[in-house]
Coordinates of C-alpha atoms in Angstrom, one line a residue:
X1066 CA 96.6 90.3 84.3
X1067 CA 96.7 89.8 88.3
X1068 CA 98.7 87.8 90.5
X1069 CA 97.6 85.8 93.5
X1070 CA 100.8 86.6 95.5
X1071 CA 99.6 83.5 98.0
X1072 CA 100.1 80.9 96.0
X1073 CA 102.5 82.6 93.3
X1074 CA 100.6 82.5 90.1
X1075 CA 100.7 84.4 87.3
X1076 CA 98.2 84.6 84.3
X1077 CA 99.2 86.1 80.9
X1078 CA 98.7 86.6 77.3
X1079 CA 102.6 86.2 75.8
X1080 CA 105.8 85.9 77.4
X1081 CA 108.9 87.9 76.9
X1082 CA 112.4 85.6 77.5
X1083 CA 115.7 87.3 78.5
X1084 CA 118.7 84.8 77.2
X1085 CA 121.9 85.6 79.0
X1086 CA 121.1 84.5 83.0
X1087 CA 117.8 83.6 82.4
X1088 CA 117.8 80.7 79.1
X1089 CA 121.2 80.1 79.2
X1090 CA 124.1 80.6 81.6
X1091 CA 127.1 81.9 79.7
X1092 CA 128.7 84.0 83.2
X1093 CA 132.1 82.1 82.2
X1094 CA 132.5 83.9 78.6
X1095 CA 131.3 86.8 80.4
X1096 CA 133.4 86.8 82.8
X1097 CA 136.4 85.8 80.5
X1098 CA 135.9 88.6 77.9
X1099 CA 135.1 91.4 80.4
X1100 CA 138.3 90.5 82.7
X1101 CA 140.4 90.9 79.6
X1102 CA 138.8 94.1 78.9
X1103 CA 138.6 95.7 82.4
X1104 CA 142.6 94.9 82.7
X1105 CA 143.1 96.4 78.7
X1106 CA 141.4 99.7 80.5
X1107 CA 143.0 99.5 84.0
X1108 CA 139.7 98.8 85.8
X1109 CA 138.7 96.8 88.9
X1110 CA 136.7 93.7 87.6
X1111 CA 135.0 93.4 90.0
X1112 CA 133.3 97.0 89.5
X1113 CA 132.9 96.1 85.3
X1114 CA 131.3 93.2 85.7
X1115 CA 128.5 94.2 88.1
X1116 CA 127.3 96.5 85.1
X1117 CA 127.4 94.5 82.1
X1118 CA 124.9 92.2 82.8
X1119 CA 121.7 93.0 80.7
X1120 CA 123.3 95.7 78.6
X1121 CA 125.1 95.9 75.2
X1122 CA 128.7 96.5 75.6
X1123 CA 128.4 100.1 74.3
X1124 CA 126.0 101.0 77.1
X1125 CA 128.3 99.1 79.9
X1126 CA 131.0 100.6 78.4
X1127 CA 129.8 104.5 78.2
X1128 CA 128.8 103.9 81.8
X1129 CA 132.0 102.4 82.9
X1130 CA 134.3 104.9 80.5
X1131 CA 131.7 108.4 80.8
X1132 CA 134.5 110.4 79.4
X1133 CA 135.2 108.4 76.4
X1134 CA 133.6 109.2 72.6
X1135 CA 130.5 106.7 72.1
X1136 CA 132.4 106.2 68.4
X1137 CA 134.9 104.4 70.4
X1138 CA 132.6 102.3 72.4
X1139 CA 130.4 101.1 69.2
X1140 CA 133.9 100.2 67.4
X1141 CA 135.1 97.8 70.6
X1142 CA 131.3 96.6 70.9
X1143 CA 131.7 95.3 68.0
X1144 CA 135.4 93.4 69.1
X1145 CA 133.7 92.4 72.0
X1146 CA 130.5 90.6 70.5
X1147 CA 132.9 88.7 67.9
X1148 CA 135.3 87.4 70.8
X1149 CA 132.2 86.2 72.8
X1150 CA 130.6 84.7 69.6
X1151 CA 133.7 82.9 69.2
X1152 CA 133.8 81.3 72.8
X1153 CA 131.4 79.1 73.8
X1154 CA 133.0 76.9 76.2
X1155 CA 130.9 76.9 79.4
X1156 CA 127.8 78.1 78.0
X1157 CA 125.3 75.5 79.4
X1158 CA 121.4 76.1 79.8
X1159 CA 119.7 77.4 83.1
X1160 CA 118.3 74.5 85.4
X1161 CA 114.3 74.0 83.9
X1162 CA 115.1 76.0 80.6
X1163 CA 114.8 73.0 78.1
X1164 CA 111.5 71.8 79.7
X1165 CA 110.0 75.1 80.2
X1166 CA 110.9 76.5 76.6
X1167 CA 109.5 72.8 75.3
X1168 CA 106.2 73.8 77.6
X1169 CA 105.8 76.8 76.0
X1170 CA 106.0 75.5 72.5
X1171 CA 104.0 72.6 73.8
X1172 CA 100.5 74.7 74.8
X1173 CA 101.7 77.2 72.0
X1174 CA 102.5 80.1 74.4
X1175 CA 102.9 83.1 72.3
X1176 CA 106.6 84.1 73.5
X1177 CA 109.9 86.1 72.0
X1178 CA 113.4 86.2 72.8
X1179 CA 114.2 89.6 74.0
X1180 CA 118.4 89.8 74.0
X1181 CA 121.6 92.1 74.1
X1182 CA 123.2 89.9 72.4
X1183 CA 123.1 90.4 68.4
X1184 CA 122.0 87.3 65.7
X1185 CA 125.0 85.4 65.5
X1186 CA 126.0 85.2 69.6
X1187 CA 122.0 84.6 70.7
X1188 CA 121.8 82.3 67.6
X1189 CA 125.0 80.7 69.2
X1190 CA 124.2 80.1 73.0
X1191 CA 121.0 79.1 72.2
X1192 CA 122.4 76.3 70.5
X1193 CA 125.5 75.9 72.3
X1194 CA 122.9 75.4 75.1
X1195 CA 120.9 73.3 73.6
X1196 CA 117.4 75.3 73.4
X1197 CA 115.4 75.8 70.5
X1198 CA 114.9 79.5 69.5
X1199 CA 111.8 81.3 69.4
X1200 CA 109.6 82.2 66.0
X1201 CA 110.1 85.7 67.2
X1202 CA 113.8 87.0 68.4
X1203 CA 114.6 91.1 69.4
X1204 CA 118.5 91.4 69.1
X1205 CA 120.7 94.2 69.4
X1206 CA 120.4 94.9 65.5
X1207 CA 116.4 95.7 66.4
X1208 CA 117.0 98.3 68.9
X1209 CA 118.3 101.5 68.7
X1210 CA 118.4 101.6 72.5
X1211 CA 119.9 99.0 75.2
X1212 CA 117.8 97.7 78.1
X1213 CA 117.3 99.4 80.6
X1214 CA 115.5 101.4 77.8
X1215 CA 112.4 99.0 77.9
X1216 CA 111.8 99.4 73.3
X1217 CA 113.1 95.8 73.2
X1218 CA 110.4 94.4 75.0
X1219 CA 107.9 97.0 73.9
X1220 CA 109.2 95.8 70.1
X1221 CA 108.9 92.1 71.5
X1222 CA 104.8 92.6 72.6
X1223 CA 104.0 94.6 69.4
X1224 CA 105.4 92.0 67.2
X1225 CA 103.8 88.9 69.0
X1226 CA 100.7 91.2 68.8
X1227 CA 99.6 91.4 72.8
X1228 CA 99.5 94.4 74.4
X1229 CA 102.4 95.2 77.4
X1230 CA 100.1 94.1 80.3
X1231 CA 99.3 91.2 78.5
X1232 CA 102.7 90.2 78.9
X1233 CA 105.0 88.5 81.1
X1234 CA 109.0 89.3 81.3
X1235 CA 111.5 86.6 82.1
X1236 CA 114.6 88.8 83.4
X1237 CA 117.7 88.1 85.6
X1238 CA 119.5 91.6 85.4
X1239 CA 119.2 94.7 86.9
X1240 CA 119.0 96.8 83.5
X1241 CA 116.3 94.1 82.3
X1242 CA 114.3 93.9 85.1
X1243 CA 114.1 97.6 85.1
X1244 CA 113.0 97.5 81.5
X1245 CA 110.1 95.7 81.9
X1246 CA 108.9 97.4 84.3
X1247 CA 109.8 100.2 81.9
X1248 CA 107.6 98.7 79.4
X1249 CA 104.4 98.1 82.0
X1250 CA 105.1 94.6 82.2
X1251 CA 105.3 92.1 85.5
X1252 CA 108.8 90.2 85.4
X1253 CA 109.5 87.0 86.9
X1254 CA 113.4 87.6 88.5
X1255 CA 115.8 84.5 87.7
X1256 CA 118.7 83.7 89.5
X1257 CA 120.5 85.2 92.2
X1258 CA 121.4 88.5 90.7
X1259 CA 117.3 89.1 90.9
X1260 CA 116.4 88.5 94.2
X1261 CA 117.5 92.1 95.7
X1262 CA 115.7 93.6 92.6
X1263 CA 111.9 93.7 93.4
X1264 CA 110.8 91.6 90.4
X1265 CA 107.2 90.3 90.6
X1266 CA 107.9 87.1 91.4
X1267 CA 111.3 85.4 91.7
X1268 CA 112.9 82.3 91.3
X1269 CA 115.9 80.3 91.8
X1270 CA 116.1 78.9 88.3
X1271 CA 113.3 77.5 85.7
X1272 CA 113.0 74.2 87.3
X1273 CA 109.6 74.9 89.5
X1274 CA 107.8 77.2 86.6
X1275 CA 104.6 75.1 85.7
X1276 CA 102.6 76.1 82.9
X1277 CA 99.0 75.9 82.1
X1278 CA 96.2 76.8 79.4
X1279 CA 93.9 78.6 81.5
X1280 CA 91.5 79.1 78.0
X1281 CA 90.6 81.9 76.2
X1282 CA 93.9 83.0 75.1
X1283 CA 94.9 82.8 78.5
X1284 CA 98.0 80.9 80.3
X1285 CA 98.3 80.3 84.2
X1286 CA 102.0 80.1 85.3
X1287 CA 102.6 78.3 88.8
X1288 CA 105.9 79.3 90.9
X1289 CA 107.2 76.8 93.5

């Protein structure tokens, strides 16, 4: 797939959707959760939450606490998911996400949901936010690596059935940008956080992503 860097257009096969920053804006629970646990540790916030984005807690966590046995990070992963699955005030969708996600179910774009976030907490921003979720979901439970290990969204193209150049990656973190590029796919950078980050393309928020059939299994994806 090529992109005409002019005009900022993209063609591809299947598209690969990040939740947390890109679908769904859920920074306050973030936020919220990872204060309490940065002062439960004695660590600047500020610090902590410039790595969890795009991670699973255990992988923020080993990074943030290197010395600490990875037993102990799995066993307060698993606190943390539940206190964010049980707080979802704030959680709102991205500007453009419910028309872009109708778009793609619209033309029938093949696309997946490829998240940190296990069942229960995607299953409940998506919905908190007010967006659909896709046929096709990789969570935490199908990974036995966190981004930026790019296996989710190598699981993501092998189970839509498009190889990974095919495929276009919807990221607004660090870790996940770096994954798909990982995975040898372009990524369209959402949000603020992935401007400085070299994505293919980037955008303030979903609002000017247009969407076309371009035929033969093809889609063209306009950025302005």
């Amino acid at each position: 797939m090529t992109a005409t860097t002019a005009d900022s257009v993209l063609t591809a096969r299947a598209v690969l959707l990040d939740m947390d920053g890109t679908l769904v804006n859920s920074d306050a629970v973030v936020e919220r959760c990872w204060r309490r646990w940065a002062d439960r540790h004695g660590l600047d916030f500020d610090e902590v939450i410039k790595v969890v984005h795009g991670r699973q807690g255990y992988a923020s966590m080993a990074v943030l606490l290197p010395e600490r046995p990875m037993a102990e990070n799995y066993a307060e992963n698993r606190e943390m998911l539940a206190a964010e699955t049980a707080d979802m005030e704030g959680v709102v969708p991205i500007p453009g996400a419910p028309a872009f996600m109708a778009a793609l179910a619209g033309l029938r774009l093949p696309h997946a949901l490829v998240t940190s976030a296990d069942v229960p907490l995607s299953t409940g921003r998506m919905a908190a936010a007010g967006l659909g979720l896709p046929d096709v979901r990789v969570t935490a439970e199908s990974v036995g690596a966190s981004k930026p290990d790019p296996e989710g969204f190598l699981k993501g193209a092998a189970e839509l059935g498009f190889d990974p150049a095919d495929c276009l990656v919807f990221e607004d973190s660090e870790a996940g940008i770096l994954a798909g590029r990982a995975a040898g796919m372009r990524v369209v950078g959402v949000g603020a956080r992935a401007a400085a980050l070299g994505p293919t393309v980037h955008v303030d928020d979903l609002t000017g992503v247009r969407i076309a059939d371009a035929g033969g299994g093809e889609f063209r994806l306009t950025f302005g």
